[in-house]
C-alpha positions as a printed Julia matrix, in Angstrom:
424×3 Matrix{Float64}:
 27.51  -25.53   53.64
 26.91  -29.26   51.89
 24.22  -28.45   50.1
 24.57  -25.38   48.6
 28.53  -27.41   47.18
 25.41  -30.31   46.11
 23.56  -27.54   44.04
 26.04  -25.46   42.59
 27.66  -28.8    41.13
 23.9   -29.73   39.14
 24.23  -27.03   38.55
 27.42  -26.2    36.48
 27.05  -29.62   35.47
 23.22  -29.35   34.01
 24.98  -25.96   32.74
 27.87  -27.35   31.37
 25.81  -29.66   29.47
 23.35  -27.26   27.79
 26.28  -25.29   26.19
 26.92  -28.71   24.48
 24.21  -28.25   23.12
 21.79  -30.71   25.85
 19.67  -33.1    23.81
 16.65  -33.42   27.01
 13.45  -30.6    28.17
 14.67  -31.7    31.23
 17.51  -30.1    32.67
 20.29  -32.18   34.4
 19.34  -34.86   36.75
 21.59  -36.01   38.51
 19.52  -39.58   39.22
 20.31  -40.02   34.61
 22.56  -41.75   33.37
 24.22  -39.67   30.95
 25.4   -40.6    26.93
 28.1   -38.6    24.97
 28.63  -38.06   21.65
 27.94  -35.95   18.66
 25.37  -33.73   18.43
 24.05  -35.17   14.03
 24.91  -38.75   15.72
 22.86  -38.26   18.9
 20.11  -36.37   16.42
 19.52  -40.37   14.02
 16.08  -41.17   14.2
 17.63  -44.12   15.78
 19.48  -42.93   18.78
 16.43  -40.39   19.46
 13.46  -43.58   19.02
 15.26  -45.34   21.56
 15.77  -42.76   24.7
 12.62  -41.96   23.96
 11.16  -45.54   24.29
 14.09  -46.05   27.04
 12.32  -43.34   28.89
  8.28  -44.05   28.05
  9.46  -47.57   29.28
 11.04  -47.28   32.69
 10.12  -43.7    33.75
 13.94  -42.86   33.68
 15.27  -39.93   32.72
 18.62  -39.68   29.77
 20.94  -36.74   30.03
 22.79  -35.77   26.8
 25.58  -34.21   26.17
 25.78  -33.49   22.52
 29.08  -32.32   21.22
 29.34  -30.33   17.91
 30.77  -32.86   15.19
 34.03  -31.07   14.07
 34.75  -29.87   17.69
 34.3   -33.99   19.26
 37.04  -36.18   19.09
 39.2   -32.85   21.21
 36.71  -31.82   23.62
 35.68  -35.2    24.55
 39.48  -35.56   24.97
 39.62  -33.03   27.59
 37.31  -34.07   28.85
 38.88  -37.5    29.93
 41.2   -35.69   31.1
 40.04  -33.77   33.68
 37.8   -37.03   34.73
 35.21  -35.72   33.05
 33.53  -39.03   30.97
 30.71  -39.77   31.5
 28.82  -42.51   32.19
 28.24  -43.63   28.44
 30.05  -42.34   26.13
 29.65  -43.33   21.6
 32.78  -43.28   19.39
 33.47  -45.48   16.84
 36.07  -47.83   16.57
 38.91  -46.26   14.81
 41.55  -45.21   14.34
 40.52  -41.7    17.74
 39.17  -44.05   19.46
 43.23  -44.84   20.93
 43.2   -41.19   22.52
 40.27  -42.53   25.15
 42.56  -45.32   27.67
 40.1   -47.94   26.45
 41.44  -50.45   28.34
 41.65  -48.06   32.04
 38.16  -46.15   30.61
 35.64  -48.66   29.69
 34.01  -52.26   29.82
 34.66  -55.13   28.15
 31.08  -56.58   27.89
 31.73  -59.89   26.49
 30.01  -62.04   29.15
 26.98  -59.7    29.02
 23.3   -61.01   27.77
 22.82  -59.97   24.36
 26.6   -60.66   23.66
 25.1   -64.36   21.23
 22.72  -61.74   19.55
 25.47  -59.8    17.3
 26.01  -60.31   14.31
 29.13  -61.89   14.09
 29.6   -58.36   11.39
 28.77  -55.75   14.18
 30.87  -58.47   16.72
 33.55  -59.23   15.42
 34.07  -54.32   14.3
 33.67  -53.83   18.05
 36.34  -56.56   19.3
 39.82  -54.65   20.6
 43.11  -56.74   18.72
 42.56  -59.45   22.11
 39.02  -60.41   21.17
 37.48  -58.1    23.81
 34.27  -56.65   23.24
 34.4   -52.95   23.25
 31.03  -52.17   22.85
 27.95  -52.49   21.96
 26.8   -51.39   18.18
 24.07  -49.21   17.84
 24.02  -47.68   14.61
 23.05  -48.69   11.27
 25.82  -50.97    8.67
 25.89  -48.94    5.66
 27.45  -48.91    2.85
 29.71  -46.18    1.29
 29.17  -44.63   -2.34
 28.86  -41.93   -4.15
 24.72  -41.48   -4.83
 24.1   -39.85   -7.58
 20.34  -38.73   -8.53
 19.68  -40.63  -11.61
 16.08  -38.44  -12.25
 18.63  -35.41  -12.25
 21.7   -36.79  -14.61
 18.49  -39.1   -16.97
 17.15  -35.64  -17.7
 20.3   -34.11  -19.08
 21.58  -37.62  -20.82
 24.11  -39.27  -18.64
 24.99  -41.5   -16.92
 27.04  -43.06  -14.32
 31.03  -44.09  -14.14
 32.82  -47.64  -14.51
 35.93  -45.37  -14.67
 37.46  -42.98  -13.0
 37.81  -41.11  -16.21
 34.41  -41.56  -16.6
 33.67  -40.0   -13.67
 36.04  -37.1   -14.26
 33.92  -36.63  -17.59
 30.75  -36.98  -16.21
 31.64  -34.41  -14.11
 32.75  -31.87  -15.88
 30.25  -32.34  -18.04
 27.28  -31.27  -15.04
 29.97  -28.53  -14.25
 29.9   -27.45  -18.2
 26.13  -26.59  -17.98
 26.2   -24.46  -14.4
 25.09  -27.55  -11.71
 28.03  -28.8    -8.6
 28.86  -31.93   -9.89
 30.06  -33.56   -6.48
 28.58  -31.61   -3.2
 31.02  -31.39   -0.87
 30.24  -30.45    2.91
 33.49  -29.13    3.7
 32.2   -27.62    7.19
 32.7   -29.67   10.0
 32.54  -33.31    7.86
 35.83  -34.9     7.45
 34.17  -38.95    6.32
 34.63  -38.1     2.18
 38.51  -39.31    2.27
 38.62  -42.19    3.56
 36.78  -43.45    1.05
 39.6   -42.87   -1.34
 42.2   -43.97    0.99
 40.54  -48.05    1.6
 42.28  -49.26   -1.26
 44.9   -48.14   -1.08
 45.86  -50.19    1.85
 42.81  -52.67    2.21
 44.36  -53.93   -1.53
 48.18  -53.63    0.04
 48.29  -55.41    3.28
 51.87  -54.5     3.82
 51.57  -50.66    2.84
 49.35  -50.92    5.58
 51.84  -52.96    8.4
 54.72  -50.69    6.48
 53.37  -47.37    7.53
 51.58  -48.9    10.95
 55.67  -49.99   11.51
 56.59  -45.7    10.78
 58.64  -47.33    7.6
 56.65  -45.32    4.79
 54.67  -41.97    5.14
 51.74  -40.88    3.3
 54.47  -38.61    0.68
 56.25  -42.3     0.12
 53.09  -42.95   -1.67
 51.77  -42.34   -4.99
 48.52  -43.23   -4.81
 47.6   -40.12   -1.58
 49.18  -38.05   -3.46
 47.08  -38.83   -6.86
 44.02  -38.61   -4.64
 45.45  -35.33   -2.95
 46.03  -33.47   -5.82
 42.36  -35.04   -7.24
 40.58  -33.66   -4.73
 42.76  -30.2    -5.32
 41.77  -30.34   -8.71
 38.29  -31.04   -9.09
 38.73  -27.76   -5.92
 39.61  -25.09   -9.03
 37.47  -26.9   -11.85
 34.26  -25.68   -9.13
 33.16  -29.47   -9.24
 32.44  -28.9    -5.76
 30.25  -25.46   -6.1
 31.61  -22.04   -4.89
 29.95  -22.34   -0.91
 31.21  -25.88   -0.27
 32.65  -24.26    2.74
 29.8   -22.59    4.77
 28.95  -26.86    3.45
 27.62  -28.89    6.78
 26.35  -32.13    7.61
 23.02  -30.15    8.16
 22.93  -28.26    4.51
 23.49  -31.62    2.52
 19.44  -33.08    2.12
 18.41  -29.31    0.97
 21.86  -28.97   -2.34
 20.52  -32.48   -3.24
 16.88  -32.02   -3.03
 17.31  -28.88   -5.11
 19.28  -30.1    -7.77
 21.88  -27.21   -7.25
 24.52  -30.7    -6.67
 24.07  -33.77   -8.53
 26.07  -36.27   -6.47
 27.65  -36.44   -3.27
 29.95  -39.53   -1.62
 27.93  -40.18    1.76
 26.55  -43.69    2.94
 23.19  -45.45    1.86
 21.38  -44.6     6.0
 21.98  -40.78    5.37
 18.79  -40.52    3.4
 16.07  -42.54    5.47
 17.97  -41.19    8.66
 18.65  -37.12    7.51
 17.57  -36.79    3.96
 14.56  -34.18    4.63
 13.38  -33.82    0.59
 11.1   -30.22    0.56
 12.84  -29.82   -3.0
 12.07  -31.0    -6.78
 14.11  -34.92   -5.87
 13.84  -37.46   -2.69
 14.96  -40.82   -1.83
 13.88  -42.36   -4.66
 15.53  -39.93   -7.54
 19.37  -41.8    -6.82
 20.92  -44.26   -7.29
 24.45  -45.64   -5.91
 27.77  -45.37   -7.54
 31.41  -45.91   -6.93
 33.16  -43.73   -5.42
 35.8   -42.76   -7.15
 38.99  -40.28   -6.5
 42.01  -41.58   -8.08
 43.67  -43.87   -5.87
 42.4   -47.02   -7.35
 41.16  -47.43  -11.27
 36.57  -49.43  -11.01
 36.04  -47.08   -7.5
 34.98  -48.0    -4.08
 32.56  -48.28   -1.89
 33.57  -48.99    2.16
 31.77  -51.46    3.55
 29.57  -50.12    7.38
 31.12  -48.56   10.17
 29.35  -48.43   13.29
 28.48  -45.96   16.45
 29.86  -47.46   19.53
 28.21  -47.5    22.76
 30.63  -47.74   25.73
 30.18  -48.03   28.87
 32.64  -45.78   31.69
 33.91  -48.75   34.35
 34.77  -46.44   37.12
 31.73  -44.47   36.75
 29.09  -44.81   40.5
 25.84  -45.51   37.94
 27.54  -48.4    36.03
 25.29  -50.29   36.36
 22.62  -47.56   35.35
 24.34  -47.71   31.38
 25.18  -51.42   31.27
 20.73  -52.29   31.61
 20.2   -49.5    29.21
 22.59  -51.16   26.58
 20.45  -53.51   27.97
 16.94  -52.19   27.24
 18.62  -50.94   23.89
 20.44  -54.5    22.92
 16.79  -56.49   23.2
 14.68  -57.54   20.73
 11.11  -55.59   21.16
 13.26  -52.82   21.99
 16.12  -52.85   18.87
 13.26  -53.4    16.55
 11.07  -50.08   17.73
 14.27  -48.27   16.97
 15.18  -49.18   13.75
 11.96  -50.06   11.94
 11.65  -48.92    8.97
 15.68  -47.93    8.79
 17.74  -48.46    6.19
 20.75  -51.23    7.31
 22.49  -54.06    7.6
 20.72  -56.1    10.56
 23.45  -55.94   13.32
 21.21  -57.69   15.33
 19.24  -61.3    14.73
 16.39  -60.28   15.86
 16.39  -57.65   13.99
 13.38  -57.45   11.83
 12.15  -53.36   11.1
 14.45  -52.49    8.98
 14.77  -52.66    5.53
 17.61  -53.23    3.22
 17.35  -49.8     0.24
 16.84  -49.65   -3.13
 19.7   -47.94   -3.86
 21.69  -51.14   -2.35
 20.08  -53.78   -3.87
 20.1   -52.28   -7.81
 24.24  -52.1    -7.22
 24.47  -54.82   -5.33
 26.82  -56.13   -8.41
 29.1   -53.41   -8.09
 29.97  -53.73   -4.94
 31.05  -57.68   -4.4
 33.37  -56.02   -6.81
 34.17  -53.2    -5.98
 33.48  -52.1    -2.44
 36.38  -52.5     0.72
 35.86  -52.99    4.38
 36.63  -50.07    6.14
 40.5   -49.38    6.79
 42.14  -46.21    6.83
 40.55  -44.67    9.2
 39.79  -48.02   11.24
 43.84  -49.5    10.97
 46.0   -46.68    9.78
 47.75  -45.71   12.82
 47.32  -41.95   14.08
 44.19  -41.75   10.95
 41.51  -38.49   12.11
 39.3   -38.2     9.3
 39.34  -34.44   11.58
 42.85  -34.18   10.65
 42.54  -34.9     7.94
 40.02  -32.44    6.65
 41.5   -29.67    8.45
 45.03  -30.28    6.23
 42.63  -30.34    3.03
 41.11  -27.44    4.21
 44.19  -25.62    3.87
 44.4   -26.5     1.26
 41.51  -25.37   -0.25
 42.03  -22.32    1.32
 44.5   -21.91   -0.65
 47.01  -21.45    2.86
 50.07  -24.57    1.31
 50.32  -26.87   -2.22
 49.02  -29.87   -2.84
 53.13  -31.34   -1.56
 52.39  -29.75    1.8
 49.4   -30.47    1.97
 50.12  -34.28    2.51
 53.45  -33.87    4.95
 50.79  -32.06    7.26
 48.49  -35.33    6.89
 51.41  -37.24    8.22
 52.38  -34.37   11.31
 49.25  -34.47   12.16
 48.92  -38.24   11.63
 52.48  -38.87   13.37
 51.56  -36.5    17.1
 48.93  -38.8    16.94
 50.66  -41.9    17.1
 52.85  -40.22   19.77
 50.79  -38.56   21.58
 48.74  -41.73   21.47
 52.79  -43.66   23.19
 52.85  -46.05   20.02
 56.69  -47.92   19.72
 58.07  -46.74   16.79
 56.87  -43.31   16.5
């Protein structure tokens, strides 16, 4: 009977993983560690590289739980509430991480052998408020901004923008001659808005403190209204094209490489890990300027956010999971994983990565306009998916601009309350 129940449980777990888009070609291996992450995150070349390198080097398997990006936070939260916690959990050190009770669910990694090999920036990003290292940063450290097709703009006699007015004029000119100015992937992509919000809070720490003390709301901040109104107006003017609601992460490449859209708000490493040319234009045709969303006149760039691998402290395979992190953090192995990837180094011994020409060419502008990632990481209750959900309701004309901002506040306050944050 016990043998039958064990077989049934194994089958059920395998089915559950497969239903989430499990990446392994083999069936569930009950002796292997389990890693949970977003579908697009797990498909990054450096992640698949390290998975395959680990399996070939050690002979051990990995069970991958791949969850659709748009469902990740809610699905992961549901699993955690049921005690279904993976051995290794992938997440950014942002406001959404508060959903998962870090202190009680994850190992503090302060004393691991590889910690001293982390760069100062990568190590700092992965610390909690008490200075504990909560994850291994295993990601590209990129520069987010507005990446534009310089070849296309040159052919049309158009120039990149240095102010909000110039950017609006550029979008209008592109639209009038039949191009989609901005690829806005509204189907499951939720990072764009945080770029515009970063200057609001990074440039005014008192504003950040007041919203985190629940003394003000988004609706009390003029720049938030300016951004949402600008996005709404851009949609109405057709600056996102007519298929943006059906455009997801996997569609961005074709929209850009074909020349259908001239610009996208994204990060440099995406061009080296996800961009598939296959059309008229390739990575060499693109350049970088700031993101303009009407919150700061000179535009903004966002510094790198790092996906972390966190170890379940209550897992029976905790030691195996820690061994996997040590494998990933070994010089010979991470240099295999990140070979040819455009990224600022996360490890002091990282030598095979490269620096994007787009970023180096824009270095002077970046030095002036870059902000540390602030909205998604430091605003209590911030959820990128929920901000995107509110905006999509606005796009579908279900709500207006002020109602969209109110809904963003409602989502943020509800999330802060769910996390038990004092004062909310």
